[in-house]
């Protein structure tokens, strides 16, 4: 058994720093590169892409990235784990194998984890008694069944563990929990027992810290953010894991950013609910048990983590079409920038009313004043305000009123308050609103499958 | 004595459906005692009047001197449906740090 393994976060979402994974495999030693590509919105986008072209439906940055890093990973024996397979892990694996062939890496073994995509099985699942009720509203899924764009089950670490046991160099999954990507190599390397829930929780917590990339190593840090050095060359976080479940969060030397008690603590509280009840397919982690200790420069030890047995359910994330929305902005300058923007907002909403357009919601916001903090925003002396951006948004079940909204914006420049600019992007277009449907499904109704693909 | 929450704590916020979570972390043990005592769910609910339309749940993480608040019915229908500029509640931790506490 290895004395320790180093697991590096290479991507916090699809669209994160393109070069981050390259730096992770080149600027120091690591054993695993884990990359989270999937936000909830990503699955529906990928499903739409696959509907247009059955070969698509995965994070299409991956083949180009592999071209850069595969030779290095092969040489340094770094394994890659990613959920960037989206709704087409096999398509992604085939694209990666094509790159491998071009690079002469003919013995590369790529594993895919599939079985998470239940979009075409909803009727069958409902017939077997699961209603897939919306966890927020309690409504059964049958009501939106015909509008479903994507539906995926979140699998945990164990399908990835199986892939590693079967010799995979790269594991490409569909919807796997972000935390499972990091927990899996620990289970595999250290032979952890799946019933040792403290260890499952320790790896899960490490995964939570890594899953948003630079957010654990000084990015988006609300503490003393100016104390973070060289964000331009931020080093993404690395989890140095030990067989006893202790993990040291760190980053490569000679990179920017910062790993401290504060930067790690901020990531721990990110997007959590009840901290005693952090539920994953692998365990329930108790975030109130986590101990953090700074043990060196850019080294924070995470230990003492307690866990409880997993539940009988997987989480499902379905998305469905739910109308249309559009947004537009105009910027008003001194003098009386805010008063002008407010007057423009009133003129605009009156015009929409006069047109008799039906919207679910019309929203008028003043960027530079109170768009983010509402009533908490400080009152400003108007003479001190240089410019205010008026932001208008509408949402409707129908596309037509939203399209018409887009046509009303530019005329405000010549028919509204003065000293206004910022209309260079053309008419705002109506875009489809994708709503989320979080639900639970009994684990016995779905089964992850692992397949190994290779060139030979 | 009035204390600015910004001077004794930091934090991070994000979205969970139509709810926002706001995690607030005290810089030291004294700060932790202050936020534990004064940063109640009711105070936070009142602070976010006009932003948080639902209930506020409060959880303690004494291990990292932190409180986690779940602000229900806050994001205008959730990340992708919302018309709000800050549809994911990313700036709400900073908004909570605006609070002044009389101790």
Short mmCIF file of C-alpha atoms in Angstrom, two decimals, chain A residues 10 28 59 76 94 174 185 221 240 291 305 318 327 334 343 349 351 356 369 375 380 391 404 417 431:
data_model
loop_
_atom_site.label_atom_id
_atom_site.label_comp_id
_atom_site.label_asym_id
_atom_site.label_seq_id
_atom_site.Cartn_x
_atom_site.Cartn_y
_atom_site.Cartn_z
CA UNK A 10 -7.99 20.25 -12.20
CA UNK A 28 4.84 18.99 -9.13
CA UNK A 59 -17.35 18.18 -22.17
CA UNK A 76 4.49 10.17 -14.53
CA UNK A 94 -13.83 7.16 -27.89
CA UNK A 174 -21.60 10.58 -16.38
CA UNK A 185 -8.81 6.74 -5.44
CA UNK A 221 -11.96 34.36 -0.65
CA UNK A 240 -2.57 14.60 0.11
CA UNK A 291 -10.88 19.49 12.39
CA UNK A 305 -13.98 13.37 10.34
CA UNK A 318 -33.83 16.10 -13.75
CA UNK A 327 -32.32 40.19 -20.21
CA UNK A 334 -23.84 61.43 -14.25
CA UNK A 343 -37.21 56.77 -14.78
CA UNK A 349 -42.47 48.70 -17.65
CA UNK A 351 -44.70 50.31 -22.27
CA UNK A 356 -50.64 43.86 -22.90
CA UNK A 369 -26.59 50.63 -6.71
CA UNK A 375 -32.50 47.19 0.84
CA UNK A 380 -25.80 57.17 -2.12
CA UNK A 391 -30.93 45.75 -16.03
CA UNK A 404 -41.24 41.45 -28.08
CA UNK A 417 -33.82 59.76 -20.36
CA UNK A 431 -33.75 31.76 -24.28
#
